[in-house]
mmCIF file of N, CA and C in Angstrom:
data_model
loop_
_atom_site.group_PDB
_atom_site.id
_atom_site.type_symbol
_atom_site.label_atom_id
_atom_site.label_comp_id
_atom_site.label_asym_id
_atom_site.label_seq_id
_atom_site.Cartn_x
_atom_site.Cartn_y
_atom_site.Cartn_z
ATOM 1 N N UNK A 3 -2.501 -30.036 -6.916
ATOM 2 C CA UNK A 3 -1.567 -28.908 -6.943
ATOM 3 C C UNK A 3 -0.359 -29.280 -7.797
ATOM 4 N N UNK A 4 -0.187 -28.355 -8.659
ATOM 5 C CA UNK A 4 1.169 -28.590 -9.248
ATOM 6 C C UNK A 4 2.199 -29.212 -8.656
ATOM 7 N N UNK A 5 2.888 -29.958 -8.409
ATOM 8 C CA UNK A 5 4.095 -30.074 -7.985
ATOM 9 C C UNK A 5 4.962 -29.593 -7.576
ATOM 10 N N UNK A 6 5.725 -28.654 -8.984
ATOM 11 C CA UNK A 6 6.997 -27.470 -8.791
ATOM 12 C C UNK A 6 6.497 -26.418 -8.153
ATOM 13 N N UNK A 7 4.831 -26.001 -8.227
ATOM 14 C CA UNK A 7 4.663 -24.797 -7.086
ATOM 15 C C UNK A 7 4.469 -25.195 -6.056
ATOM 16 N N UNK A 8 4.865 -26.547 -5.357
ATOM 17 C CA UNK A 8 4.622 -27.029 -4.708
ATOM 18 C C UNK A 8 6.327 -27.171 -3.837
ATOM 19 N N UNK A 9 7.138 -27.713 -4.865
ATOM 20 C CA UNK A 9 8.508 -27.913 -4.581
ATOM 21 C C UNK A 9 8.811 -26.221 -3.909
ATOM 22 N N UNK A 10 8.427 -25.017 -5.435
ATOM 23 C CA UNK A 10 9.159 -23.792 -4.351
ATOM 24 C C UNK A 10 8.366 -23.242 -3.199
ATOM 25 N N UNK A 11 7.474 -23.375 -2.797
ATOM 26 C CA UNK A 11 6.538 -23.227 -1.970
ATOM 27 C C UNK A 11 7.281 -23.834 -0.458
ATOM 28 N N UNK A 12 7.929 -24.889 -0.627
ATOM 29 C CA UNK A 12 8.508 -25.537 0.474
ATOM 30 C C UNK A 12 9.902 -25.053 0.570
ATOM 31 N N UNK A 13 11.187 -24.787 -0.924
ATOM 32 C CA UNK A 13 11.946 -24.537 -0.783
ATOM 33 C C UNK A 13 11.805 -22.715 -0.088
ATOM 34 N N UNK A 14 11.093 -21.847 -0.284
ATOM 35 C CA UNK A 14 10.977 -20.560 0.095
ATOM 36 C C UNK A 14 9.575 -20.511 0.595
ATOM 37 N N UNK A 15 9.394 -20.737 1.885
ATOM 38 C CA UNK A 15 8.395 -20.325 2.455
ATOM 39 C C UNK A 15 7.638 -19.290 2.705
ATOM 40 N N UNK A 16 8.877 -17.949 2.598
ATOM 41 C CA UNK A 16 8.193 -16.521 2.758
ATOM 42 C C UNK A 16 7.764 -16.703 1.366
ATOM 43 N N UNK A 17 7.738 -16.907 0.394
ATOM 44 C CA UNK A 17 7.012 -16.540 -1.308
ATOM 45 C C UNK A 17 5.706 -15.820 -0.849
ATOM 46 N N UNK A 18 4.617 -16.424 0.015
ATOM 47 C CA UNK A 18 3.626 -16.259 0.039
ATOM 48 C C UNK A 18 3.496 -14.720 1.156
ATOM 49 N N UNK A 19 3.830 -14.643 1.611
ATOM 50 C CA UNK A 19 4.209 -13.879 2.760
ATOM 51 C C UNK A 19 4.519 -12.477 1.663
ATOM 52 N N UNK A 20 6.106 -12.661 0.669
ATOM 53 C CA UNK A 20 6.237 -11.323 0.301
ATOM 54 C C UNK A 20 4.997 -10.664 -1.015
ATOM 55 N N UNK A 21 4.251 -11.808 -1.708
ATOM 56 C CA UNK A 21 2.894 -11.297 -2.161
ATOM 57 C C UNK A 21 1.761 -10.604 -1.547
ATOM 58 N N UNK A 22 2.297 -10.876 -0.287
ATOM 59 C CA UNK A 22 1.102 -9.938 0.344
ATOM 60 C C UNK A 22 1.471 -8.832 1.393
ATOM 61 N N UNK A 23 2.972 -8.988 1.195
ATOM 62 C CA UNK A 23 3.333 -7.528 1.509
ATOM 63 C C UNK A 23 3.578 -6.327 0.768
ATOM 64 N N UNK A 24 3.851 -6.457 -1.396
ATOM 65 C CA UNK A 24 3.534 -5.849 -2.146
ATOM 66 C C UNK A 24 2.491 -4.546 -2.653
ATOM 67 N N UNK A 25 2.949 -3.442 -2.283
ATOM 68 C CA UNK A 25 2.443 -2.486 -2.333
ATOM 69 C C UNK A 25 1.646 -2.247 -3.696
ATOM 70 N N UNK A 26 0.269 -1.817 -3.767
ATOM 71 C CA UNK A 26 -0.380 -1.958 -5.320
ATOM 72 C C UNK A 26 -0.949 -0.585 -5.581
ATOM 73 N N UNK A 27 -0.151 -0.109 -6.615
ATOM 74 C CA UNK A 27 0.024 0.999 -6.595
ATOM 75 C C UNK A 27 -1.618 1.931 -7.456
ATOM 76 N N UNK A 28 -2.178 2.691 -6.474
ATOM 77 C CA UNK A 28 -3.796 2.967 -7.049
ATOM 78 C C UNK A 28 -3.662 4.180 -8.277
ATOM 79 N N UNK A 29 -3.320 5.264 -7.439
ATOM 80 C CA UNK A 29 -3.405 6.154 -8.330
ATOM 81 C C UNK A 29 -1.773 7.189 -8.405
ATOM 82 N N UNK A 30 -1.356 8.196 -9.169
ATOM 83 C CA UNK A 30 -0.231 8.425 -9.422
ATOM 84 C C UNK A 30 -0.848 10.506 -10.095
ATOM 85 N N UNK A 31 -0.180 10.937 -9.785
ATOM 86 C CA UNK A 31 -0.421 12.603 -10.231
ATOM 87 C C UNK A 31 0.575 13.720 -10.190
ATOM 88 N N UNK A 32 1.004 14.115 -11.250
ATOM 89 C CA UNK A 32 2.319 15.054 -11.285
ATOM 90 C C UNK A 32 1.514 16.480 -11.096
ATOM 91 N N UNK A 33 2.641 17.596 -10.298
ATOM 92 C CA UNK A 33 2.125 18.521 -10.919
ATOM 93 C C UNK A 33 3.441 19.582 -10.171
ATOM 94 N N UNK A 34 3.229 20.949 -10.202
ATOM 95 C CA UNK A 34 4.245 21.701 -9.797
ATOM 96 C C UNK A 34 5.153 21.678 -8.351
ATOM 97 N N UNK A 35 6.145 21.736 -8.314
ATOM 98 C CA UNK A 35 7.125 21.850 -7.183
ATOM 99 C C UNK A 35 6.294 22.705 -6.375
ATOM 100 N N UNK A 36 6.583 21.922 -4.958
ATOM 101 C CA UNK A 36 5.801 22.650 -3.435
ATOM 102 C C UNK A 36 6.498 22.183 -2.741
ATOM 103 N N UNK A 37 7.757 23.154 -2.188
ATOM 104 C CA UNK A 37 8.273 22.714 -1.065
ATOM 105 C C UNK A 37 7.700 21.893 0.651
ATOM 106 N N UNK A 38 6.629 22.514 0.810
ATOM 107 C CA UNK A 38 5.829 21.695 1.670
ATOM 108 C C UNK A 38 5.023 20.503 1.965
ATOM 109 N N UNK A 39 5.202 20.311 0.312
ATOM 110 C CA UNK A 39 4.253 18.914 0.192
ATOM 111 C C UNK A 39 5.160 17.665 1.390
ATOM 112 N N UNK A 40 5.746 17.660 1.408
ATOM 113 C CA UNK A 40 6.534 16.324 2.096
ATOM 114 C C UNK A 40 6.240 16.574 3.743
ATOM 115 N N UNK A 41 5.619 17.282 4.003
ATOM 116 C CA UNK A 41 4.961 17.705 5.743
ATOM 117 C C UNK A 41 3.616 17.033 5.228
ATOM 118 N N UNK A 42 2.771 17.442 4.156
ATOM 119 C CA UNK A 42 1.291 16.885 3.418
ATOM 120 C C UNK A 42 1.314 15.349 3.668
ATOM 121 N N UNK A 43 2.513 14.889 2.692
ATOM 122 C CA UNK A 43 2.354 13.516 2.841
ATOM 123 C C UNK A 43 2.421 12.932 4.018
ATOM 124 N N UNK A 44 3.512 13.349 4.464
ATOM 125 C CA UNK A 44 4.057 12.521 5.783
ATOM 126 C C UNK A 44 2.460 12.726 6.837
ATOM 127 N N UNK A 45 1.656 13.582 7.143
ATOM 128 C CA UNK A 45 0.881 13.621 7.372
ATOM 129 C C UNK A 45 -0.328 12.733 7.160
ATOM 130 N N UNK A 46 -0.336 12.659 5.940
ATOM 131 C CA UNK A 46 -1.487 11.709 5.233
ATOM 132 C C UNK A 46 -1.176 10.235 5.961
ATOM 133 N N UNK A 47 -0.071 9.876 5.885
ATOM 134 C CA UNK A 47 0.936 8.351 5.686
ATOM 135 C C UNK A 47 0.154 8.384 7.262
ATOM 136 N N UNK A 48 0.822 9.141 8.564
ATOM 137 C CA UNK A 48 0.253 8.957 9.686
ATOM 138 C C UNK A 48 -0.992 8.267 9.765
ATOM 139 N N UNK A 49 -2.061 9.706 9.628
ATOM 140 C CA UNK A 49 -3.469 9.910 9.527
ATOM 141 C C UNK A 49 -4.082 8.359 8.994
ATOM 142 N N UNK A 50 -3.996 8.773 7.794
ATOM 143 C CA UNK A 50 -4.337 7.587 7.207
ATOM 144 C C UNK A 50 -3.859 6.127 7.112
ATOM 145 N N UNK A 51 -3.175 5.238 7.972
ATOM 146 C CA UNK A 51 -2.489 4.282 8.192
ATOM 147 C C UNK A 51 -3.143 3.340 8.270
ATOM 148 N N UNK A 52 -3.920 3.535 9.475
ATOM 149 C CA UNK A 52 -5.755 2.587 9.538
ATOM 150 C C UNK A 52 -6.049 1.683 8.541
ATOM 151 N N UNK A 53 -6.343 2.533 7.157
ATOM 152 C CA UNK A 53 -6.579 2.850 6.187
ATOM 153 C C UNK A 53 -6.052 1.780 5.024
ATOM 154 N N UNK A 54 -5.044 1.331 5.595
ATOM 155 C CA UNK A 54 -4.099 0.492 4.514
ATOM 156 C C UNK A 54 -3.684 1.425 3.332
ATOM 157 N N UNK A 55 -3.780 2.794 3.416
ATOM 158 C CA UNK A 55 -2.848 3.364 2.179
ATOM 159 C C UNK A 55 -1.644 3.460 2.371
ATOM 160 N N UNK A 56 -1.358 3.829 2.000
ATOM 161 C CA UNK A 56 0.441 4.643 1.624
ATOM 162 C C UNK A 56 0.755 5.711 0.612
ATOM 163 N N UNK A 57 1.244 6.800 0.957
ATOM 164 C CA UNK A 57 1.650 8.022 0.300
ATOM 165 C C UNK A 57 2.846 8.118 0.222
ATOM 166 N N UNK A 58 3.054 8.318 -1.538
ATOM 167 C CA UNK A 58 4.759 8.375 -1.484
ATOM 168 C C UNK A 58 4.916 9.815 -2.635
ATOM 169 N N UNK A 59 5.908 10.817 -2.008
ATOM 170 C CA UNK A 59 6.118 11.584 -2.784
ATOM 171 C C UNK A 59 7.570 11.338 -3.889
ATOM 172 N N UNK A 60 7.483 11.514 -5.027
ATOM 173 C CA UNK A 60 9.147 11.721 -5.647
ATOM 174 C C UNK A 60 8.804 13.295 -6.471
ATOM 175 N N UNK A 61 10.272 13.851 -6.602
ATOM 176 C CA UNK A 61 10.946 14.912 -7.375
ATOM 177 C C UNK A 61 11.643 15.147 -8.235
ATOM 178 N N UNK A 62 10.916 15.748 -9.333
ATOM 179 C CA UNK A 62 11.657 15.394 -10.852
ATOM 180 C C UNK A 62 12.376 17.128 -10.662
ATOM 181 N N UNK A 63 14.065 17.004 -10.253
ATOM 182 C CA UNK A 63 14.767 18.808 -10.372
ATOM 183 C C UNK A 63 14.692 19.210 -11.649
ATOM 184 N N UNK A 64 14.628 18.284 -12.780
ATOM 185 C CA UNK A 64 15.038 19.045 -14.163
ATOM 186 C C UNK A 64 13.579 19.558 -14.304
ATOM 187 N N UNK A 65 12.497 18.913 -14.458
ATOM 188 C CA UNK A 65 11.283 19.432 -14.635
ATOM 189 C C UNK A 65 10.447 20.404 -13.880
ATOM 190 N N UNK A 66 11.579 20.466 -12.588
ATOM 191 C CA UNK A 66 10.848 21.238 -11.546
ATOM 192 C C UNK A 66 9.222 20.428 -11.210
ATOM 193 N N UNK A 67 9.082 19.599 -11.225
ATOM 194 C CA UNK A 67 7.402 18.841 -10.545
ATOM 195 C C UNK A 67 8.029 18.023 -9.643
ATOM 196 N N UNK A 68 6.955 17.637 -8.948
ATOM 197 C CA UNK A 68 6.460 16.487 -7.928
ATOM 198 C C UNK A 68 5.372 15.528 -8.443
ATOM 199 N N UNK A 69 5.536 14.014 -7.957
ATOM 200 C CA UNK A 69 4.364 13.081 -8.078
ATOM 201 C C UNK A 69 4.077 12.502 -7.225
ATOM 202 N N UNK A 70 2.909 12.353 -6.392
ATOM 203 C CA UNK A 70 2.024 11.959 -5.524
ATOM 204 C C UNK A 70 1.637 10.808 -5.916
ATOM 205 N N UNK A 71 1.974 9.365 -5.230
ATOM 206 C CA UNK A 71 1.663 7.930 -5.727
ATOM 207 C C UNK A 71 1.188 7.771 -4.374
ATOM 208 N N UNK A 72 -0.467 7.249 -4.675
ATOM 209 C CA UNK A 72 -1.280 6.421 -3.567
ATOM 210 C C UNK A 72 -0.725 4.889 -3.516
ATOM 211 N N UNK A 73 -0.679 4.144 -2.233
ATOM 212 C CA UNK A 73 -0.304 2.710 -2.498
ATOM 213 C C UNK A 73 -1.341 2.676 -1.730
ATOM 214 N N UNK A 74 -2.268 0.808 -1.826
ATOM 215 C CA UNK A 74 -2.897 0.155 -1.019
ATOM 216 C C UNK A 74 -1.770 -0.685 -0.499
ATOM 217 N N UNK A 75 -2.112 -0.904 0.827
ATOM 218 C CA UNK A 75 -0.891 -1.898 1.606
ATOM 219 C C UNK A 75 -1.248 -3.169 1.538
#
């Protein structure tokens, strides 16, 4: 084993820990403003938890859209 990944490995123990709490982001999809979507997701996020996904909505106001980003956990 290397050494120095060896040295920070000991100096920061979580290192390994926050690599595998890193969300990896699958798929990503814009499309028109829906006020309701954020009941959709939050729904999904529940439902599907099991699952190891994650649903994250964001809102672009100037463009008027929404984007729907799948995460694996």
């Amino acid at each position: 084993m290397d050494t120095n990944n060896e040295n920070l490995e000991k100096a920061n123990p979580n290192t390994e820990k926050k690599d595998k709490d890193k969300l990896e982001l699958i798929a990503a999809k814009s499309f028109d403003e829906y006020d309701q979507m954020y009941k959709v997701i939050d729904f999904l996020n529940k439902t599907l938890k099991h699952k190891k996904v994650m649903f994250g909505l964001t809102k672009n106001t100037e463009k008027k859209t929404m984007t729907i980003s799948i995460y694996e956990v």
